[in-house]
Amino acid sequence: PRLQSKDLEGVAAYIASGRCKNIVIMAGAGISRAAGIPDFRSQGGLYDVLRKWNIDVRRPEDIFTLSRFKEDPKPFYKLMSQLYGGSYRPTLTHSFFRLLDKRRVLNACWTQNVDNLECLAGLPARRLIEAHGTLDSQHCTSCGAKCDDRKMKHAVVTGDIPVCEKKGCGGFVKPDVVMFGESLPLKFWLNLPFLKRADLLIIVGTSLAVPPFSFIANWVPTSCPRVVINMEPVWGVGGRANDVEVLGDCDETVRRLAQLIGADWEAQLDALWKE
Ligand code: OAD
């Protein structure tokens, strides 16, 4: 077995040993909560907010379907106005990803988040797979034209529906996030073969409820230890010999992990976070 013990100490010893060189991260909305961005499925999360609005949908997820968006984008934008309005700072967990890259042990960070905080934390684009797209750019759903960032932000925060300004178009503008019913970006599919190189998988801040992203956890080799760092257990991980579960707040856990790997890791983590 690669881990001396099935706990955070075992994971830290494995990373410190130098034998672990291709860490793969799977991240979700939980890592951005400390930045002030709500997640989806926790109490007080976006789906809770949607339930309270009493809009006519079967499930709150329906707001994120392309067909529903094209019919009526208002609820989607009302919800998104929270994300467009704020200016958010990466969390310690985001900086931990950067630290892994600086230490040359990060293979890739696969994220479901669209808040761009991995980039803001300084993670290079070649290490980042934004599987559910990004809020950072947008296109018209009718003619496909790229639309202006400032105008988009202005429309969303003032409660307007952003529409395409191309002559005679007027289609709804949609951020380049992946909605249910859309395919994932090409970068997601092209990077799947590299999962075979993974020698440690860190699953952090995600309920792992949404395929095909959730499938990644099963596409790393069976010999690859998988560590869940999350508030609650995640479905589908835990049955392999090298699975580890560390329940609790992710910022606290990555700090402890850095400490356990070595004092210089924790110092560097703090330095990166303060940058
Ligand atoms: P979820 O809201 O489903 O899951 C977030 C997870 O993070 C939960 O299991 C929380 O317990 C955990 N969590 C919250 N705060 C935490 C903290 N401080 N430390 C550790 N864990 C914490 O969000 P995702 O898994 O990202 O897709 O959701 C996946 C996808 O579902 C989203 O990308 C979105 C959504 O529908 C689309 O809309 C296509």
mmCIF file of C-alpha atoms and ligand atoms in Angstrom:
data_model
loop_
_atom_site.group_PDB
_atom_site.id
_atom_site.type_symbol
_atom_site.label_atom_id
_atom_site.label_comp_id
_atom_site.label_asym_id
_atom_site.label_seq_id
_atom_site.Cartn_x
_atom_site.Cartn_y
_atom_site.Cartn_z
ATOM 1 C CA PRO A 1 0.000 0.000 0.000
ATOM 2 C CA ARG A 2 1.139 3.527 -0.753
ATOM 3 C CA LEU A 3 -0.195 5.029 2.467
ATOM 4 C CA GLN A 4 1.374 4.127 5.825
ATOM 5 C CA SER A 5 -1.922 4.946 7.479
ATOM 6 C CA LYS A 6 -5.385 5.758 6.205
ATOM 7 C CA ASP A 7 -5.518 9.275 7.609
ATOM 8 C CA LEU A 8 -4.167 12.760 6.976
ATOM 9 C CA GLU A 9 -0.830 11.774 8.555
ATOM 10 C CA GLY A 10 -0.530 8.936 6.040
ATOM 11 C CA VAL A 11 -1.291 11.283 3.147
ATOM 12 C CA ALA A 12 1.238 13.838 4.425
ATOM 13 C CA ALA A 13 3.958 11.189 4.798
ATOM 14 C CA TYR A 14 3.273 9.995 1.244
ATOM 15 C CA ILE A 15 3.591 13.529 -0.187
ATOM 16 C CA ALA A 16 6.705 14.217 1.925
ATOM 17 C CA SER A 17 8.317 10.960 0.736
ATOM 18 C CA GLY A 18 8.825 12.379 -2.759
ATOM 19 C CA ARG A 19 7.139 9.347 -4.339
ATOM 20 C CA CYS A 20 3.971 11.314 -5.020
ATOM 21 C CA LYS A 21 4.428 13.476 -8.119
ATOM 22 C CA ASN A 22 1.113 13.552 -9.971
ATOM 23 C CA ILE A 23 -1.570 14.832 -7.674
ATOM 24 C CA VAL A 24 -5.000 15.274 -9.226
ATOM 25 C CA ILE A 25 -7.547 17.547 -7.560
ATOM 26 C CA MET A 26 -11.308 17.420 -7.966
ATOM 27 C CA ALA A 27 -12.855 20.573 -6.547
ATOM 28 C CA GLY A 28 -16.338 21.934 -5.988
ATOM 29 C CA ALA A 29 -18.273 24.821 -4.534
ATOM 30 C CA GLY A 30 -17.298 24.009 -0.924
ATOM 31 C CA ILE A 31 -13.793 25.420 -1.484
ATOM 32 C CA SER A 32 -15.203 28.878 -2.259
ATOM 33 C CA ARG A 33 -17.543 29.140 0.699
ATOM 34 C CA ALA A 34 -14.913 30.815 2.853
ATOM 35 C CA ALA A 35 -14.656 33.436 0.088
ATOM 36 C CA GLY A 36 -18.338 34.221 0.655
ATOM 37 C CA ILE A 37 -19.755 32.316 -2.318
ATOM 38 C CA PRO A 38 -22.595 29.925 -1.460
ATOM 39 C CA ASP A 39 -22.438 26.308 -2.589
ATOM 40 C CA PHE A 40 -25.405 24.502 -4.165
ATOM 41 C CA ARG A 41 -26.639 21.696 -1.932
ATOM 42 C CA SER A 42 -25.758 22.702 1.640
ATOM 43 C CA GLN A 43 -28.268 24.393 3.921
ATOM 44 C CA GLY A 44 -28.389 28.026 2.836
ATOM 45 C CA GLY A 45 -26.893 27.075 -0.547
ATOM 46 C CA LEU A 46 -28.149 28.263 -3.941
ATOM 47 C CA TYR A 47 -30.717 25.466 -4.250
ATOM 48 C CA ASP A 48 -32.190 26.422 -0.871
ATOM 49 C CA VAL A 49 -32.498 30.018 -2.054
ATOM 50 C CA LEU A 50 -34.262 28.837 -5.197
ATOM 51 C CA ARG A 51 -36.744 26.703 -3.246
ATOM 52 C CA LYS A 52 -37.746 29.772 -1.233
ATOM 53 C CA TRP A 53 -38.452 31.775 -4.392
ATOM 54 C CA ASN A 54 -41.282 29.407 -5.237
ATOM 55 C CA ILE A 55 -40.622 29.442 -8.940
ATOM 56 C CA ASP A 56 -42.336 26.955 -11.121
ATOM 57 C CA VAL A 57 -39.651 24.276 -11.518
ATOM 58 C CA ARG A 58 -39.691 20.602 -10.645
ATOM 59 C CA ARG A 59 -36.233 20.694 -9.088
ATOM 60 C CA PRO A 60 -33.975 23.706 -8.372
ATOM 61 C CA GLU A 61 -31.401 22.226 -10.770
ATOM 62 C CA ASP A 62 -33.833 22.999 -13.607
ATOM 63 C CA ILE A 63 -32.781 26.657 -13.449
ATOM 64 C CA PHE A 64 -29.435 25.476 -14.789
ATOM 65 C CA THR A 65 -30.831 23.686 -17.832
ATOM 66 C CA LEU A 66 -30.297 25.232 -21.251
ATOM 67 C CA SER A 67 -33.898 24.733 -22.404
ATOM 68 C CA ARG A 68 -35.277 26.477 -19.319
ATOM 69 C CA PHE A 69 -32.766 29.313 -19.723
ATOM 70 C CA LYS A 70 -33.853 29.900 -23.309
ATOM 71 C CA GLU A 71 -37.513 30.008 -22.252
ATOM 72 C CA ASP A 72 -36.962 32.369 -19.333
ATOM 73 C CA PRO A 73 -33.467 33.417 -18.203
ATOM 74 C CA LYS A 74 -34.742 35.674 -15.378
ATOM 75 C CA PRO A 75 -34.419 33.253 -12.413
ATOM 76 C CA PHE A 76 -30.941 32.231 -13.563
ATOM 77 C CA TYR A 77 -29.777 35.841 -13.699
ATOM 78 C CA LYS A 78 -31.457 36.764 -10.452
ATOM 79 C CA LEU A 79 -29.470 34.008 -8.778
ATOM 80 C CA MET A 80 -26.265 34.852 -10.618
ATOM 81 C CA SER A 81 -26.441 38.538 -9.712
ATOM 82 C CA GLN A 82 -24.957 37.552 -6.325
ATOM 83 C CA LEU A 83 -21.884 36.138 -8.004
ATOM 84 C CA TYR A 84 -21.448 38.974 -10.458
ATOM 85 C CA GLY A 85 -21.903 41.620 -7.783
ATOM 86 C CA GLY A 86 -19.159 40.634 -5.372
ATOM 87 C CA SER A 87 -15.418 40.769 -5.623
ATOM 88 C CA TYR A 88 -14.087 37.600 -4.127
ATOM 89 C CA ARG A 89 -10.686 36.543 -2.874
ATOM 90 C CA PRO A 90 -9.259 33.023 -3.228
ATOM 91 C CA THR A 91 -9.265 30.884 -0.077
ATOM 92 C CA LEU A 92 -6.436 29.026 1.629
ATOM 93 C CA THR A 93 -7.551 25.899 -0.215
ATOM 94 C CA HIS A 94 -7.073 27.647 -3.576
ATOM 95 C CA SER A 95 -3.575 28.678 -2.456
ATOM 96 C CA PHE A 96 -2.864 25.081 -1.448
ATOM 97 C CA PHE A 97 -3.441 24.050 -5.093
ATOM 98 C CA ARG A 98 -0.917 26.689 -6.162
ATOM 99 C CA LEU A 99 1.516 25.387 -3.541
ATOM 100 C CA LEU A 100 1.256 21.874 -4.987
ATOM 101 C CA ASP A 101 2.062 23.313 -8.407
ATOM 102 C CA LYS A 102 5.002 25.308 -7.053
ATOM 103 C CA ARG A 103 6.318 22.108 -5.455
ATOM 104 C CA ARG A 104 5.941 20.401 -8.858
ATOM 105 C CA VAL A 105 3.635 17.675 -7.623
ATOM 106 C CA LEU A 106 0.368 18.875 -9.190
ATOM 107 C CA ASN A 107 -0.796 17.016 -12.270
ATOM 108 C CA ALA A 108 -4.057 18.931 -12.700
ATOM 109 C CA CYS A 109 -6.848 20.658 -10.855
ATOM 110 C CA TRP A 110 -10.274 19.675 -12.176
ATOM 111 C CA THR A 111 -12.858 22.119 -10.903
ATOM 112 C CA GLN A 112 -16.616 22.406 -11.193
ATOM 113 C CA ASN A 113 -16.481 26.002 -10.031
ATOM 114 C CA VAL A 114 -17.112 28.906 -12.384
ATOM 115 C CA ASP A 115 -15.851 31.653 -10.059
ATOM 116 C CA ASN A 116 -12.345 31.874 -11.510
ATOM 117 C CA LEU A 117 -10.747 31.794 -8.041
ATOM 118 C CA GLU A 118 -8.228 29.097 -9.017
ATOM 119 C CA CYS A 119 -6.865 31.505 -11.657
ATOM 120 C CA LEU A 120 -6.872 34.416 -9.224
ATOM 121 C CA ALA A 121 -4.885 32.270 -6.779
ATOM 122 C CA GLY A 122 -2.238 32.006 -9.488
ATOM 123 C CA LEU A 123 -2.779 28.481 -10.754
ATOM 124 C CA PRO A 124 -1.509 28.383 -14.349
ATOM 125 C CA ALA A 125 -4.085 27.650 -17.078
ATOM 126 C CA ARG A 126 -2.227 24.500 -18.158
ATOM 127 C CA ARG A 127 -2.937 22.924 -14.763
ATOM 128 C CA LEU A 128 -6.592 23.968 -14.602
ATOM 129 C CA ILE A 129 -9.580 22.225 -16.144
ATOM 130 C CA GLU A 130 -12.733 24.273 -15.642
ATOM 131 C CA ALA A 131 -15.118 21.426 -16.325
ATOM 132 C CA HIS A 132 -18.279 23.522 -15.925
ATOM 133 C CA GLY A 133 -16.913 26.548 -17.767
ATOM 134 C CA THR A 134 -16.534 30.060 -16.398
ATOM 135 C CA LEU A 135 -18.486 33.209 -15.617
ATOM 136 C CA ASP A 136 -15.607 35.205 -17.015
ATOM 137 C CA SER A 137 -16.822 35.349 -20.609
ATOM 138 C CA GLN A 138 -20.176 35.098 -22.402
ATOM 139 C CA HIS A 139 -21.795 34.543 -25.780
ATOM 140 C CA CYS A 140 -25.161 35.150 -27.408
ATOM 141 C CA THR A 141 -27.365 32.040 -27.391
ATOM 142 C CA SER A 142 -28.842 32.990 -30.814
ATOM 143 C CA CYS A 143 -25.983 34.177 -33.032
ATOM 144 C CA GLY A 144 -23.000 32.994 -30.971
ATOM 145 C CA ALA A 145 -21.312 36.416 -30.825
ATOM 146 C CA LYS A 146 -18.941 37.108 -27.943
ATOM 147 C CA CYS A 147 -20.264 39.833 -25.668
ATOM 148 C CA ASP A 148 -18.649 42.599 -23.675
ATOM 149 C CA ASP A 149 -17.650 41.854 -20.033
ATOM 150 C CA ARG A 150 -18.536 45.230 -18.585
ATOM 151 C CA LYS A 151 -21.947 45.425 -20.226
ATOM 152 C CA MET A 152 -22.720 41.908 -19.095
ATOM 153 C CA LYS A 153 -21.821 42.620 -15.489
ATOM 154 C CA HIS A 154 -23.752 45.867 -15.512
ATOM 155 C CA ALA A 155 -26.898 44.216 -16.899
ATOM 156 C CA VAL A 156 -26.794 41.355 -14.385
ATOM 157 C CA VAL A 157 -26.192 43.414 -11.257
ATOM 158 C CA THR A 158 -28.851 45.966 -12.184
ATOM 159 C CA GLY A 159 -31.406 43.206 -12.702
ATOM 160 C CA ASP A 160 -31.596 43.397 -16.514
ATOM 161 C CA ILE A 161 -31.469 40.454 -18.862
ATOM 162 C CA PRO A 162 -28.339 40.838 -20.986
ATOM 163 C CA VAL A 163 -29.226 40.720 -24.687
ATOM 164 C CA CYS A 164 -27.061 40.601 -27.786
ATOM 165 C CA GLU A 165 -26.337 44.020 -29.272
ATOM 166 C CA LYS A 166 -25.620 42.763 -32.772
ATOM 167 C CA LYS A 167 -27.938 44.413 -35.258
ATOM 168 C CA GLY A 168 -31.187 42.484 -35.637
ATOM 169 C CA CYS A 169 -30.221 39.801 -33.079
ATOM 170 C CA GLY A 170 -31.348 40.605 -29.533
ATOM 171 C CA GLY A 171 -30.805 36.995 -28.365
ATOM 172 C CA PHE A 172 -30.189 36.205 -24.690
ATOM 173 C CA VAL A 173 -26.558 36.364 -23.657
ATOM 174 C CA LYS A 174 -25.353 33.431 -21.553
ATOM 175 C CA PRO A 175 -22.117 33.182 -19.556
ATOM 176 C CA ASP A 176 -19.801 30.417 -20.751
ATOM 177 C CA VAL A 177 -20.867 28.097 -17.965
ATOM 178 C CA VAL A 178 -21.937 24.561 -18.746
ATOM 179 C CA MET A 179 -25.633 24.061 -18.166
ATOM 180 C CA PHE A 180 -27.394 20.734 -17.792
ATOM 181 C CA GLY A 181 -28.019 19.588 -21.368
ATOM 182 C CA GLU A 182 -24.747 21.028 -22.696
ATOM 183 C CA SER A 183 -21.548 19.149 -23.315
ATOM 184 C CA LEU A 184 -18.471 19.783 -21.212
ATOM 185 C CA PRO A 185 -15.556 21.739 -22.697
ATOM 186 C CA LEU A 186 -13.160 19.941 -25.020
ATOM 187 C CA LYS A 187 -10.359 20.404 -22.466
ATOM 188 C CA PHE A 188 -12.256 18.115 -20.080
ATOM 189 C CA TRP A 189 -12.396 15.250 -22.594
ATOM 190 C CA LEU A 190 -8.864 15.764 -23.913
ATOM 191 C CA ASN A 191 -7.358 15.530 -20.443
ATOM 192 C CA LEU A 192 -9.091 12.327 -19.359
ATOM 193 C CA PRO A 193 -6.230 10.028 -20.529
ATOM 194 C CA PHE A 194 -3.811 11.815 -18.154
ATOM 195 C CA LEU A 195 -5.829 10.614 -15.160
ATOM 196 C CA LYS A 196 -4.029 7.296 -15.566
ATOM 197 C CA ARG A 197 -0.875 9.020 -14.270
ATOM 198 C CA ALA A 198 -2.497 10.117 -11.026
ATOM 199 C CA ASP A 199 -0.720 8.913 -7.880
ATOM 200 C CA LEU A 200 -2.943 10.814 -5.420
ATOM 201 C CA LEU A 201 -6.483 12.110 -5.880
ATOM 202 C CA ILE A 202 -7.741 14.895 -3.597
ATOM 203 C CA ILE A 203 -11.516 15.384 -3.708
ATOM 204 C CA VAL A 204 -12.356 18.640 -1.980
ATOM 205 C CA GLY A 205 -15.495 20.677 -1.307
ATOM 206 C CA THR A 206 -17.833 18.764 -3.578
ATOM 207 C CA SER A 207 -20.849 16.525 -3.046
ATOM 208 C CA LEU A 208 -19.718 14.676 -6.190
ATOM 209 C CA ALA A 209 -23.374 14.532 -7.218
ATOM 210 C CA VAL A 210 -23.068 15.583 -10.850
ATOM 211 C CA PRO A 211 -21.869 13.340 -13.672
ATOM 212 C CA PRO A 212 -19.812 13.154 -15.807
ATOM 213 C CA PHE A 213 -17.517 15.134 -13.487
ATOM 214 C CA SER A 214 -18.107 12.672 -10.642
ATOM 215 C CA PHE A 215 -16.875 9.795 -12.847
ATOM 216 C CA ILE A 216 -13.305 11.125 -12.713
ATOM 217 C CA ALA A 217 -12.965 9.658 -9.233
ATOM 218 C CA ASN A 218 -13.268 6.201 -10.793
ATOM 219 C CA TRP A 219 -10.901 6.858 -13.668
ATOM 220 C CA VAL A 220 -7.746 7.154 -11.576
ATOM 221 C CA PRO A 221 -5.867 3.846 -11.166
ATOM 222 C CA THR A 222 -7.128 1.592 -8.373
ATOM 223 C CA SER A 223 -3.674 1.827 -6.767
ATOM 224 C CA CYS A 224 -4.035 5.621 -6.520
ATOM 225 C CA PRO A 225 -4.974 6.785 -3.001
ATOM 226 C CA ARG A 226 -8.108 8.942 -2.940
ATOM 227 C CA VAL A 227 -8.605 11.510 -0.182
ATOM 228 C CA VAL A 228 -11.929 13.182 0.490
ATOM 229 C CA ILE A 229 -11.632 16.560 2.242
ATOM 230 C CA ASN A 230 -15.219 17.645 2.777
ATOM 231 C CA MET A 231 -17.809 18.617 5.373
ATOM 232 C CA GLU A 232 -19.729 15.412 4.709
ATOM 233 C CA PRO A 233 -19.002 11.987 3.196
ATOM 234 C CA VAL A 234 -19.327 11.905 -0.586
ATOM 235 C CA TRP A 235 -21.222 9.294 -2.460
ATOM 236 C CA GLY A 236 -19.219 6.635 -4.312
ATOM 237 C CA VAL A 237 -15.800 7.103 -2.667
ATOM 238 C CA GLY A 238 -14.637 5.065 0.313
ATOM 239 C CA GLY A 239 -14.720 1.517 -0.964
ATOM 240 C CA ARG A 240 -11.153 1.227 -2.236
ATOM 241 C CA ALA A 241 -8.270 0.037 -0.046
ATOM 242 C CA ASN A 242 -6.470 3.385 -0.347
ATOM 243 C CA ASP A 243 -9.455 5.676 0.296
ATOM 244 C CA VAL A 244 -9.178 8.246 3.095
ATOM 245 C CA GLU A 245 -11.897 10.522 4.418
ATOM 246 C CA VAL A 246 -11.128 13.696 6.352
ATOM 247 C CA LEU A 247 -14.355 15.392 7.361
ATOM 248 C CA GLY A 248 -14.398 19.087 8.279
ATOM 249 C CA ASP A 249 -13.581 22.491 6.886
ATOM 250 C CA CYS A 250 -11.251 22.325 3.886
ATOM 251 C CA ASP A 251 -9.149 25.381 4.800
ATOM 252 C CA GLU A 252 -8.431 23.882 8.221
ATOM 253 C CA THR A 253 -7.627 20.498 6.721
ATOM 254 C CA VAL A 254 -5.223 21.783 4.049
ATOM 255 C CA ARG A 255 -3.436 23.845 6.696
ATOM 256 C CA ARG A 256 -3.030 20.734 8.854
ATOM 257 C CA LEU A 257 -1.882 18.763 5.840
ATOM 258 C CA ALA A 258 0.742 21.390 4.988
ATOM 259 C CA GLN A 259 1.925 21.414 8.621
ATOM 260 C CA LEU A 260 2.249 17.639 8.615
ATOM 261 C CA ILE A 261 4.242 17.622 5.377
ATOM 262 C CA GLY A 262 6.690 20.134 6.823
ATOM 263 C CA ALA A 263 6.925 23.557 8.480
ATOM 264 C CA ASP A 264 8.309 25.058 5.265
ATOM 265 C CA TRP A 265 5.144 23.932 3.439
ATOM 266 C CA GLU A 266 2.919 25.763 5.879
ATOM 267 C CA ALA A 267 5.057 28.902 5.687
ATOM 268 C CA GLN A 268 4.944 28.847 1.908
ATOM 269 C CA LEU A 269 1.186 28.241 1.952
ATOM 270 C CA ASP A 270 0.651 31.329 4.083
ATOM 271 C CA ALA A 271 2.973 33.380 1.909
ATOM 272 C CA LEU A 272 1.087 32.381 -1.250
ATOM 273 C CA TRP A 273 -2.248 33.135 0.348
ATOM 274 C CA LYS A 274 -1.137 36.610 1.420
ATOM 275 C CA GLU A 275 0.168 37.472 -2.055
HETATM 276 P P1 OAD B 1 -22.427 21.085 -3.787
HETATM 277 O O1 OAD B 1 -23.136 22.223 -3.145
HETATM 278 O O2 OAD B 1 -23.224 19.978 -4.350
HETATM 279 O O3 OAD B 1 -21.418 20.429 -2.750
HETATM 280 C C1 OAD B 1 -20.564 21.204 -1.961
HETATM 281 C C2 OAD B 1 -19.920 20.308 -0.928
HETATM 282 O O4 OAD B 1 -18.958 21.047 -0.225
HETATM 283 C C3 OAD B 1 -20.912 19.756 0.087
HETATM 284 O O5 OAD B 1 -20.720 18.351 0.220
HETATM 285 C C4 OAD B 1 -20.556 20.484 1.372
HETATM 286 O O6 OAD B 1 -20.726 19.694 2.521
HETATM 287 C C5 OAD B 1 -19.093 20.775 1.157
HETATM 288 N N1 OAD B 1 -18.591 21.969 1.876
HETATM 289 C C6 OAD B 1 -19.204 23.142 2.066
HETATM 290 N N2 OAD B 1 -18.418 24.000 2.722
HETATM 291 C C7 OAD B 1 -17.264 23.352 2.973
HETATM 292 C C8 OAD B 1 -16.045 23.688 3.639
HETATM 293 N N3 OAD B 1 -15.840 24.895 4.181
HETATM 294 N N4 OAD B 1 -15.081 22.739 3.698
HETATM 295 C C9 OAD B 1 -15.267 21.514 3.161
HETATM 296 N N5 OAD B 1 -16.381 21.144 2.516
HETATM 297 C C10 OAD B 1 -17.375 22.039 2.418
HETATM 298 O O7 OAD B 1 -21.446 21.738 -4.878
HETATM 299 P P2 OAD B 1 -20.689 20.971 -6.069
HETATM 300 O O8 OAD B 1 -20.330 19.602 -5.679
HETATM 301 O O9 OAD B 1 -19.613 21.876 -6.533
HETATM 302 O O10 OAD B 1 -23.307 22.319 -11.809
HETATM 303 O O11 OAD B 1 -21.837 20.933 -7.153
HETATM 304 C C11 OAD B 1 -21.582 20.315 -8.383
HETATM 305 C C12 OAD B 1 -22.382 20.928 -9.481
HETATM 306 O O12 OAD B 1 -23.776 20.941 -9.145
HETATM 307 C C13 OAD B 1 -22.092 22.393 -9.762
HETATM 308 O O13 OAD B 1 -20.948 22.600 -10.548
HETATM 309 C C14 OAD B 1 -23.336 22.842 -10.472
HETATM 310 C C15 OAD B 1 -24.369 22.173 -9.599
HETATM 311 O O14 OAD B 1 -25.562 21.886 -10.203
HETATM 312 C C16 OAD B 1 -24.079 22.828 -12.793
HETATM 313 O O15 OAD B 1 -24.883 23.696 -12.573
HETATM 314 C C17 OAD B 1 -23.880 22.220 -14.136
#
